[in-house]
């Protein structure tokens, strides 16, 4: 017989979760409030969540007076969408091949993928820069998208998913005359929606928030992503925190929408199960 926890334990857990949520939300709420404040009110100090002089001027300035802000947003959106679509396709294909196809060197390839996950991305940024320079891709969308088109971590994730995928479905599909590509695209991939949604959330947010690669690969201001664009509001002698906070709220919105829309698949995806 399973012993039921005492009632007070549940309330303690709820209290801790509420405290953690409050600690997490307070900085975000302050940033949201500051996006409607003037620069003078922000630099004056104090933690007031209700602006004394509520204004929408900050949002007007970043959208209208900063001519490149929409370009930065479109750059970030393009890079994030391309990276997400390519990762979903390539990581899934590689994971399925490692899980289902016994080809020569498959075990070695899997060990290499595991090893790549242990290498911090910061160690590869200089070699990546030299490669982009040799290819002539600096200040181009190729430099910002091609290195993000596949990911060893999510290849491993999809392999784990497809290992648990019911083989009976594939065998039945083979009897119906489907090829290996047909089984993958018509059977395995549609049933992998929970894992794909979890992967999509992580990849999109990673590409959308990427700062180091754009900083290294582009110098043309029109090629900046939104993360680099935010950095331009900080100067040596003055930082326009009102613009930074307003732009940060705009920057946060797409990630929140993506997570909210795909949240119902998220828990299912990280369990790596292939059937209902």
PDB file of C-alpha atoms in Angstrom:
ATOM      1  CA  UNK A   1       0.000   0.000   0.000  1.00  0.00           C
ATOM      2  CA  UNK A   2       1.378   3.370  -1.038  1.00  0.00           C
ATOM      3  CA  UNK A   3       1.756   5.727   1.876  1.00  0.00           C
ATOM      4  CA  UNK A   4       0.002   9.039   1.274  1.00  0.00           C
ATOM      5  CA  UNK A   5       2.042  12.189   1.982  1.00  0.00           C
ATOM      6  CA  UNK A   6       0.924  14.354   4.855  1.00  0.00           C
ATOM      7  CA  UNK A   7      -1.330  17.309   3.919  1.00  0.00           C
ATOM      8  CA  UNK A   8       1.183  19.914   5.071  1.00  0.00           C
ATOM      9  CA  UNK A   9       3.794  18.584   2.638  1.00  0.00           C
ATOM     10  CA  UNK A  10       1.586  19.585  -0.285  1.00  0.00           C
ATOM     11  CA  UNK A  11       1.191  23.121   1.035  1.00  0.00           C
ATOM     12  CA  UNK A  12       4.948  23.470   1.558  1.00  0.00           C
ATOM     13  CA  UNK A  13       5.562  22.381  -2.032  1.00  0.00           C
ATOM     14  CA  UNK A  14       2.975  24.880  -3.307  1.00  0.00           C
ATOM     15  CA  UNK A  15       4.551  27.637  -1.215  1.00  0.00           C
ATOM     16  CA  UNK A  16       8.007  26.894  -2.623  1.00  0.00           C
ATOM     17  CA  UNK A  17       6.665  26.824  -6.181  1.00  0.00           C
ATOM     18  CA  UNK A  18       4.872  30.133  -5.617  1.00  0.00           C
ATOM     19  CA  UNK A  19       8.064  31.661  -4.220  1.00  0.00           C
ATOM     20  CA  UNK A  20      10.064  30.420  -7.213  1.00  0.00           C
ATOM     21  CA  UNK A  21       7.431  31.795  -9.613  1.00  0.00           C
ATOM     22  CA  UNK A  22       7.526  35.168  -7.858  1.00  0.00           C
ATOM     23  CA  UNK A  23      11.333  35.355  -8.010  1.00  0.00           C
ATOM     24  CA  UNK A  24      11.153  34.511 -11.725  1.00  0.00           C
ATOM     25  CA  UNK A  25       8.345  36.900 -12.589  1.00  0.00           C
ATOM     26  CA  UNK A  26       9.421  39.994 -10.643  1.00  0.00           C
ATOM     27  CA  UNK A  27      12.317  40.950 -13.003  1.00  0.00           C
ATOM     28  CA  UNK A  28      10.103  40.351 -16.047  1.00  0.00           C
ATOM     29  CA  UNK A  29       7.292  42.489 -14.614  1.00  0.00           C
ATOM     30  CA  UNK A  30       9.757  45.253 -13.757  1.00  0.00           C
ATOM     31  CA  UNK A  31      11.136  45.169 -17.312  1.00  0.00           C
ATOM     32  CA  UNK A  32       7.600  45.283 -18.706  1.00  0.00           C
ATOM     33  CA  UNK A  33       6.782  48.252 -16.490  1.00  0.00           C
ATOM     34  CA  UNK A  34      10.023  50.014 -17.433  1.00  0.00           C
ATOM     35  CA  UNK A  35       9.197  49.724 -21.129  1.00  0.00           C
ATOM     36  CA  UNK A  36       6.437  52.285 -20.467  1.00  0.00           C
ATOM     37  CA  UNK A  37       8.648  54.656 -18.460  1.00  0.00           C
ATOM     38  CA  UNK A  38      10.803  57.555 -19.522  1.00  0.00           C
ATOM     39  CA  UNK A  39      14.582  57.225 -19.367  1.00  0.00           C
ATOM     40  CA  UNK A  40      14.718  59.794 -16.566  1.00  0.00           C
ATOM     41  CA  UNK A  41      12.364  57.758 -14.385  1.00  0.00           C
ATOM     42  CA  UNK A  42      14.349  54.563 -14.929  1.00  0.00           C
ATOM     43  CA  UNK A  43      17.764  56.032 -14.118  1.00  0.00           C
ATOM     44  CA  UNK A  44      16.318  57.829 -11.085  1.00  0.00           C
ATOM     45  CA  UNK A  45      16.309  54.469  -9.287  1.00  0.00           C
ATOM     46  CA  UNK A  46      13.687  52.731  -7.232  1.00  0.00           C
ATOM     47  CA  UNK A  47      11.662  49.603  -7.945  1.00  0.00           C
ATOM     48  CA  UNK A  48       8.225  50.897  -8.798  1.00  0.00           C
ATOM     49  CA  UNK A  49       6.083  48.654 -10.967  1.00  0.00           C
ATOM     50  CA  UNK A  50       3.595  51.382 -11.926  1.00  0.00           C
ATOM     51  CA  UNK A  51       5.066  54.084 -14.190  1.00  0.00           C
ATOM     52  CA  UNK A  52       4.652  57.600 -12.871  1.00  0.00           C
ATOM     53  CA  UNK A  53       4.409  58.967 -16.408  1.00  0.00           C
ATOM     54  CA  UNK A  54       2.991  56.186 -18.575  1.00  0.00           C
ATOM     55  CA  UNK A  55       4.149  56.534 -22.172  1.00  0.00           C
ATOM     56  CA  UNK A  56       4.149  54.571 -25.435  1.00  0.00           C
ATOM     57  CA  UNK A  57       6.885  56.779 -26.862  1.00  0.00           C
ATOM     58  CA  UNK A  58       9.538  54.087 -26.357  1.00  0.00           C
ATOM     59  CA  UNK A  59       7.708  51.647 -28.643  1.00  0.00           C
ATOM     60  CA  UNK A  60       7.069  54.410 -31.170  1.00  0.00           C
ATOM     61  CA  UNK A  61      10.745  55.341 -31.239  1.00  0.00           C
ATOM     62  CA  UNK A  62      12.119  51.826 -31.735  1.00  0.00           C
ATOM     63  CA  UNK A  63       9.627  51.026 -34.518  1.00  0.00           C
ATOM     64  CA  UNK A  64       9.557  54.396 -36.291  1.00  0.00           C
ATOM     65  CA  UNK A  65      12.682  56.351 -35.421  1.00  0.00           C
ATOM     66  CA  UNK A  66      15.052  53.369 -35.549  1.00  0.00           C
ATOM     67  CA  UNK A  67      14.954  52.517 -39.279  1.00  0.00           C
ATOM     68  CA  UNK A  68      16.706  49.152 -38.879  1.00  0.00           C
ATOM     69  CA  UNK A  69      14.632  47.744 -36.023  1.00  0.00           C
ATOM     70  CA  UNK A  70      12.144  45.972 -38.313  1.00  0.00           C
ATOM     71  CA  UNK A  71      15.077  44.713 -40.393  1.00  0.00           C
ATOM     72  CA  UNK A  72      16.655  43.248 -37.262  1.00  0.00           C
ATOM     73  CA  UNK A  73      13.380  41.566 -36.383  1.00  0.00           C
ATOM     74  CA  UNK A  74      13.031  40.098 -39.865  1.00  0.00           C
ATOM     75  CA  UNK A  75      16.635  38.861 -39.747  1.00  0.00           C
ATOM     76  CA  UNK A  76      16.044  37.096 -36.433  1.00  0.00           C
ATOM     77  CA  UNK A  77      12.744  35.630 -37.632  1.00  0.00           C
ATOM     78  CA  UNK A  78      14.274  34.365 -40.888  1.00  0.00           C
ATOM     79  CA  UNK A  79      17.247  32.761 -39.140  1.00  0.00           C
ATOM     80  CA  UNK A  80      15.073  31.172 -36.445  1.00  0.00           C
ATOM     81  CA  UNK A  81      12.555  29.773 -38.948  1.00  0.00           C
ATOM     82  CA  UNK A  82      15.233  28.361 -41.277  1.00  0.00           C
ATOM     83  CA  UNK A  83      17.130  26.821 -38.355  1.00  0.00           C
ATOM     84  CA  UNK A  84      13.957  25.297 -36.919  1.00  0.00           C
ATOM     85  CA  UNK A  85      12.732  23.776 -40.195  1.00  0.00           C
ATOM     86  CA  UNK A  86      16.170  22.380 -41.095  1.00  0.00           C
ATOM     87  CA  UNK A  87      16.734  20.971 -37.617  1.00  0.00           C
ATOM     88  CA  UNK A  88      13.360  19.262 -37.569  1.00  0.00           C
ATOM     89  CA  UNK A  89      14.091  17.621 -40.927  1.00  0.00           C
ATOM     90  CA  UNK A  90      17.801  16.797 -40.624  1.00  0.00           C
ATOM     91  CA  UNK A  91      17.847  15.790 -36.947  1.00  0.00           C
ATOM     92  CA  UNK A  92      14.812  13.574 -37.444  1.00  0.00           C
ATOM     93  CA  UNK A  93      16.288  11.878 -40.510  1.00  0.00           C
ATOM     94  CA  UNK A  94      19.619  11.317 -38.779  1.00  0.00           C
ATOM     95  CA  UNK A  95      17.952  10.076 -35.600  1.00  0.00           C
ATOM     96  CA  UNK A  96      15.738   7.673 -37.555  1.00  0.00           C
ATOM     97  CA  UNK A  97      18.725   6.328 -39.500  1.00  0.00           C
ATOM     98  CA  UNK A  98      20.707   5.719 -36.308  1.00  0.00           C
ATOM     99  CA  UNK A  99      17.748   4.041 -34.644  1.00  0.00           C
ATOM    100  CA  UNK A 100      16.498   1.853 -37.505  1.00  0.00           C
ATOM    101  CA  UNK A 101      19.170   1.409 -40.210  1.00  0.00           C
ATOM    102  CA  UNK A 102      22.151  -0.828 -39.458  1.00  0.00           C
ATOM    103  CA  UNK A 103      24.685   0.757 -41.822  1.00  0.00           C
ATOM    104  CA  UNK A 104      28.475   0.522 -41.734  1.00  0.00           C
ATOM    105  CA  UNK A 105      29.871   2.896 -39.126  1.00  0.00           C
ATOM    106  CA  UNK A 106      26.532   3.612 -37.474  1.00  0.00           C
ATOM    107  CA  UNK A 107      27.881   2.911 -33.986  1.00  0.00           C
ATOM    108  CA  UNK A 108      30.962   5.047 -34.598  1.00  0.00           C
ATOM    109  CA  UNK A 109      28.753   7.841 -35.910  1.00  0.00           C
ATOM    110  CA  UNK A 110      26.587   7.617 -32.800  1.00  0.00           C
ATOM    111  CA  UNK A 111      29.659   7.841 -30.552  1.00  0.00           C
ATOM    112  CA  UNK A 112      30.844  10.896 -32.503  1.00  0.00           C
ATOM    113  CA  UNK A 113      27.455  12.558 -31.969  1.00  0.00           C
ATOM    114  CA  UNK A 114      27.696  11.836 -28.249  1.00  0.00           C
ATOM    115  CA  UNK A 115      31.202  13.293 -28.201  1.00  0.00           C
ATOM    116  CA  UNK A 116      30.122  16.464 -30.005  1.00  0.00           C
ATOM    117  CA  UNK A 117      27.598  17.137 -27.236  1.00  0.00           C
ATOM    118  CA  UNK A 118      30.451  17.314 -24.726  1.00  0.00           C
ATOM    119  CA  UNK A 119      32.248  20.132 -26.586  1.00  0.00           C
ATOM    120  CA  UNK A 120      31.167  23.644 -25.497  1.00  0.00           C
ATOM    121  CA  UNK A 121      29.991  25.752 -28.405  1.00  0.00           C
ATOM    122  CA  UNK A 122      32.346  28.565 -27.376  1.00  0.00           C
ATOM    123  CA  UNK A 123      35.349  26.374 -28.264  1.00  0.00           C
ATOM    124  CA  UNK A 124      34.211  26.027 -31.873  1.00  0.00           C
ATOM    125  CA  UNK A 125      33.373  29.667 -32.539  1.00  0.00           C
ATOM    126  CA  UNK A 126      36.889  30.628 -33.737  1.00  0.00           C
ATOM    127  CA  UNK A 127      37.229  27.641 -36.122  1.00  0.00           C
ATOM    128  CA  UNK A 128      33.714  28.387 -37.347  1.00  0.00           C
ATOM    129  CA  UNK A 129      34.689  32.008 -37.998  1.00  0.00           C
ATOM    130  CA  UNK A 130      37.750  30.923 -39.991  1.00  0.00           C
ATOM    131  CA  UNK A 131      35.630  28.545 -42.059  1.00  0.00           C
ATOM    132  CA  UNK A 132      33.063  31.256 -42.780  1.00  0.00           C
ATOM    133  CA  UNK A 133      35.884  33.607 -43.788  1.00  0.00           C
ATOM    134  CA  UNK A 134      37.415  31.060 -46.175  1.00  0.00           C
ATOM    135  CA  UNK A 135      34.012  30.397 -47.742  1.00  0.00           C
ATOM    136  CA  UNK A 136      33.371  34.122 -48.140  1.00  0.00           C
ATOM    137  CA  UNK A 137      30.201  33.902 -46.070  1.00  0.00           C
ATOM    138  CA  UNK A 138      30.880  36.669 -43.556  1.00  0.00           C
ATOM    139  CA  UNK A 139      28.078  39.259 -43.451  1.00  0.00           C
ATOM    140  CA  UNK A 140      25.685  36.849 -45.147  1.00  0.00           C
ATOM    141  CA  UNK A 141      22.631  34.832 -44.172  1.00  0.00           C
ATOM    142  CA  UNK A 142      24.540  31.633 -44.988  1.00  0.00           C
ATOM    143  CA  UNK A 143      26.913  32.255 -42.063  1.00  0.00           C
ATOM    144  CA  UNK A 144      23.961  32.746 -39.721  1.00  0.00           C
ATOM    145  CA  UNK A 145      21.863  29.784 -40.878  1.00  0.00           C
ATOM    146  CA  UNK A 146      24.088  26.954 -42.154  1.00  0.00           C
ATOM    147  CA  UNK A 147      25.903  26.317 -38.818  1.00  0.00           C
ATOM    148  CA  UNK A 148      22.487  26.061 -37.116  1.00  0.00           C
ATOM    149  CA  UNK A 149      20.856  23.621 -39.545  1.00  0.00           C
ATOM    150  CA  UNK A 150      21.631  20.502 -37.480  1.00  0.00           C
ATOM    151  CA  UNK A 151      22.245  19.784 -33.822  1.00  0.00           C
ATOM    152  CA  UNK A 152      23.874  16.756 -32.199  1.00  0.00           C
ATOM    153  CA  UNK A 153      21.747  17.012 -29.053  1.00  0.00           C
ATOM    154  CA  UNK A 154      18.455  16.834 -30.923  1.00  0.00           C
ATOM    155  CA  UNK A 155      19.764  14.125 -33.245  1.00  0.00           C
ATOM    156  CA  UNK A 156      20.357  12.066 -30.104  1.00  0.00           C
ATOM    157  CA  UNK A 157      16.913  13.036 -28.838  1.00  0.00           C
ATOM    158  CA  UNK A 158      15.212  11.862 -32.042  1.00  0.00           C
ATOM    159  CA  UNK A 159      17.221   8.633 -32.028  1.00  0.00           C
ATOM    160  CA  UNK A 160      15.934   7.879 -28.542  1.00  0.00           C
ATOM    161  CA  UNK A 161      12.403   8.611 -29.712  1.00  0.00           C
ATOM    162  CA  UNK A 162      12.571   6.339 -32.750  1.00  0.00           C
ATOM    163  CA  UNK A 163      14.186   3.507 -30.774  1.00  0.00           C
ATOM    164  CA  UNK A 164      10.940   3.296 -28.800  1.00  0.00           C
ATOM    165  CA  UNK A 165       8.824   3.647 -31.933  1.00  0.00           C
ATOM    166  CA  UNK A 166       6.643   0.528 -32.542  1.00  0.00           C
ATOM    167  CA  UNK A 167       8.310  -1.647 -35.188  1.00  0.00           C
ATOM    168  CA  UNK A 168       4.948  -3.288 -35.937  1.00  0.00           C
ATOM    169  CA  UNK A 169       3.784  -0.096 -37.653  1.00  0.00           C
ATOM    170  CA  UNK A 170       6.812  -0.089 -39.923  1.00  0.00           C
ATOM    171  CA  UNK A 171       6.458  -3.787 -40.733  1.00  0.00           C
ATOM    172  CA  UNK A 172       2.807  -3.304 -41.616  1.00  0.00           C
ATOM    173  CA  UNK A 173       3.743  -0.354 -43.832  1.00  0.00           C
ATOM    174  CA  UNK A 174       6.364  -2.439 -45.626  1.00  0.00           C
ATOM    175  CA  UNK A 175       3.715  -5.066 -46.356  1.00  0.00           C
ATOM    176  CA  UNK A 176       1.620  -2.296 -47.903  1.00  0.00           C
ATOM    177  CA  UNK A 177       4.506  -1.468 -50.231  1.00  0.00           C
ATOM    178  CA  UNK A 178       5.995   1.656 -48.625  1.00  0.00           C
ATOM    179  CA  UNK A 179       9.706   2.297 -49.075  1.00  0.00           C
ATOM    180  CA  UNK A 180      12.002   3.385 -46.259  1.00  0.00           C
ATOM    181  CA  UNK A 181      11.442   7.051 -47.193  1.00  0.00           C
ATOM    182  CA  UNK A 182       7.696   6.476 -47.359  1.00  0.00           C
ATOM    183  CA  UNK A 183       7.681   4.898 -43.909  1.00  0.00           C
ATOM    184  CA  UNK A 184       9.664   7.796 -42.493  1.00  0.00           C
ATOM    185  CA  UNK A 185       7.681  10.655 -44.025  1.00  0.00           C
ATOM    186  CA  UNK A 186       4.195   9.081 -43.936  1.00  0.00           C
ATOM    187  CA  UNK A 187       4.306   6.985 -40.752  1.00  0.00           C
ATOM    188  CA  UNK A 188       7.192   7.798 -38.406  1.00  0.00           C
ATOM    189  CA  UNK A 189       7.388  11.579 -38.797  1.00  0.00           C
ATOM    190  CA  UNK A 190       3.641  12.313 -38.337  1.00  0.00           C
ATOM    191  CA  UNK A 191       3.590  10.177 -35.178  1.00  0.00           C
ATOM    192  CA  UNK A 192       6.663  11.978 -33.854  1.00  0.00           C
ATOM    193  CA  UNK A 193       4.799  15.290 -33.467  1.00  0.00           C
ATOM    194  CA  UNK A 194       5.306  15.489 -29.660  1.00  0.00           C
ATOM    195  CA  UNK A 195       9.080  15.050 -29.987  1.00  0.00           C
ATOM    196  CA  UNK A 196       9.192  17.422 -32.961  1.00  0.00           C
ATOM    197  CA  UNK A 197       7.262  20.070 -31.026  1.00  0.00           C
ATOM    198  CA  UNK A 198       9.657  19.826 -28.081  1.00  0.00           C
ATOM    199  CA  UNK A 199      12.586  20.070 -30.483  1.00  0.00           C
ATOM    200  CA  UNK A 200      10.986  23.007 -32.255  1.00  0.00           C
ATOM    201  CA  UNK A 201      10.621  24.977 -29.015  1.00  0.00           C
ATOM    202  CA  UNK A 202      14.260  24.490 -28.031  1.00  0.00           C
ATOM    203  CA  UNK A 203      15.688  25.126 -31.510  1.00  0.00           C
ATOM    204  CA  UNK A 204      13.571  28.205 -32.219  1.00  0.00           C
ATOM    205  CA  UNK A 205      14.363  29.788 -28.860  1.00  0.00           C
ATOM    206  CA  UNK A 206      18.052  28.947 -29.231  1.00  0.00           C
ATOM    207  CA  UNK A 207      18.248  30.481 -32.718  1.00  0.00           C
ATOM    208  CA  UNK A 208      16.083  33.465 -31.751  1.00  0.00           C
ATOM    209  CA  UNK A 209      18.251  34.231 -28.701  1.00  0.00           C
ATOM    210  CA  UNK A 210      21.610  33.552 -30.398  1.00  0.00           C
ATOM    211  CA  UNK A 211      24.078  36.359 -29.779  1.00  0.00           C
ATOM    212  CA  UNK A 212      27.640  35.031 -30.097  1.00  0.00           C
ATOM    213  CA  UNK A 213      27.500  33.736 -33.692  1.00  0.00           C
ATOM    214  CA  UNK A 214      25.932  36.912 -35.158  1.00  0.00           C
ATOM    215  CA  UNK A 215      28.444  38.966 -33.170  1.00  0.00           C
ATOM    216  CA  UNK A 216      31.322  37.034 -34.741  1.00  0.00           C
ATOM    217  CA  UNK A 217      30.001  36.564 -38.276  1.00  0.00           C
ATOM    218  CA  UNK A 218      28.417  39.909 -39.182  1.00  0.00           C
ATOM    219  CA  UNK A 219      29.604  43.505 -38.951  1.00  0.00           C
ATOM    220  CA  UNK A 220      27.160  45.157 -41.354  1.00  0.00           C
ATOM    221  CA  UNK A 221      24.492  46.821 -39.222  1.00  0.00           C
ATOM    222  CA  UNK A 222      21.739  45.872 -41.662  1.00  0.00           C
ATOM    223  CA  UNK A 223      22.608  42.190 -41.091  1.00  0.00           C
ATOM    224  CA  UNK A 224      22.269  42.448 -37.318  1.00  0.00           C
ATOM    225  CA  UNK A 225      19.829  40.206 -35.513  1.00  0.00           C
ATOM    226  CA  UNK A 226      17.579  41.610 -32.825  1.00  0.00           C
ATOM    227  CA  UNK A 227      19.984  40.496 -30.090  1.00  0.00           C
ATOM    228  CA  UNK A 228      22.770  42.550 -31.655  1.00  0.00           C
ATOM    229  CA  UNK A 229      20.387  45.405 -32.328  1.00  0.00           C
ATOM    230  CA  UNK A 230      19.495  45.586 -28.645  1.00  0.00           C
ATOM    231  CA  UNK A 231      23.170  45.962 -27.859  1.00  0.00           C
ATOM    232  CA  UNK A 232      23.377  49.113 -30.009  1.00  0.00           C
ATOM    233  CA  UNK A 233      21.144  50.951 -27.521  1.00  0.00           C
ATOM    234  CA  UNK A 234      23.978  50.682 -24.988  1.00  0.00           C
ATOM    235  CA  UNK A 235      26.680  53.314 -25.383  1.00  0.00           C
ATOM    236  CA  UNK A 236      29.962  54.139 -23.690  1.00  0.00           C
ATOM    237  CA  UNK A 237      28.522  57.133 -21.868  1.00  0.00           C
ATOM    238  CA  UNK A 238      24.769  56.518 -21.878  1.00  0.00           C
ATOM    239  CA  UNK A 239      22.497  53.514 -22.220  1.00  0.00           C
ATOM    240  CA  UNK A 240      18.932  54.031 -23.380  1.00  0.00           C
ATOM    241  CA  UNK A 241      17.298  51.623 -20.942  1.00  0.00           C
ATOM    242  CA  UNK A 242      13.809  52.712 -21.944  1.00  0.00           C
ATOM    243  CA  UNK A 243      14.464  51.554 -25.521  1.00  0.00           C
ATOM    244  CA  UNK A 244      16.224  48.401 -24.329  1.00  0.00           C
ATOM    245  CA  UNK A 245      13.248  47.419 -22.173  1.00  0.00           C
ATOM    246  CA  UNK A 246      10.716  48.150 -24.905  1.00  0.00           C
ATOM    247  CA  UNK A 247      12.734  46.213 -27.498  1.00  0.00           C
ATOM    248  CA  UNK A 248      13.192  43.351 -25.000  1.00  0.00           C
ATOM    249  CA  UNK A 249       9.433  43.004 -24.626  1.00  0.00           C
ATOM    250  CA  UNK A 250       9.033  42.844 -28.403  1.00  0.00           C
ATOM    251  CA  UNK A 251      11.910  40.359 -28.520  1.00  0.00           C
ATOM    252  CA  UNK A 252      10.306  38.133 -25.872  1.00  0.00           C
ATOM    253  CA  UNK A 253       6.842  37.965 -27.455  1.00  0.00           C
ATOM    254  CA  UNK A 254       7.529  35.459 -30.302  1.00  0.00           C
ATOM    255  CA  UNK A 255       9.244  32.998 -27.949  1.00  0.00           C
ATOM    256  CA  UNK A 256       6.319  33.183 -25.525  1.00  0.00           C
ATOM    257  CA  UNK A 257       3.810  32.588 -28.329  1.00  0.00           C
ATOM    258  CA  UNK A 258       5.769  29.601 -29.662  1.00  0.00           C
ATOM    259  CA  UNK A 259       6.008  28.041 -26.228  1.00  0.00           C
ATOM    260  CA  UNK A 260       2.351  28.709 -25.396  1.00  0.00           C
ATOM    261  CA  UNK A 261       1.143  27.178 -28.660  1.00  0.00           C
ATOM    262  CA  UNK A 262       3.294  24.035 -28.477  1.00  0.00           C
ATOM    263  CA  UNK A 263       3.235  23.620 -24.701  1.00  0.00           C
ATOM    264  CA  UNK A 264       0.672  20.800 -24.864  1.00  0.00           C
ATOM    265  CA  UNK A 265       3.164  18.723 -26.866  1.00  0.00           C
ATOM    266  CA  UNK A 266       6.159  19.616 -24.714  1.00  0.00           C
ATOM    267  CA  UNK A 267       5.730  17.120 -21.869  1.00  0.00           C
ATOM    268  CA  UNK A 268       4.842  14.345 -24.310  1.00  0.00           C
ATOM    269  CA  UNK A 269       7.913  15.093 -26.385  1.00  0.00           C
ATOM    270  CA  UNK A 270      10.475  14.806 -23.612  1.00  0.00           C
ATOM    271  CA  UNK A 271       9.184  11.366 -22.585  1.00  0.00           C
ATOM    272  CA  UNK A 272      10.538   9.921 -25.872  1.00  0.00           C
ATOM    273  CA  UNK A 273       7.638   7.520 -26.425  1.00  0.00           C
ATOM    274  CA  UNK A 274       6.577   6.603 -29.927  1.00  0.00           C
ATOM    275  CA  UNK A 275       2.995   5.420 -29.544  1.00  0.00           C
ATOM    276  CA  UNK A 276      -0.181   6.230 -27.682  1.00  0.00           C
TER     277      UNK A 276
END
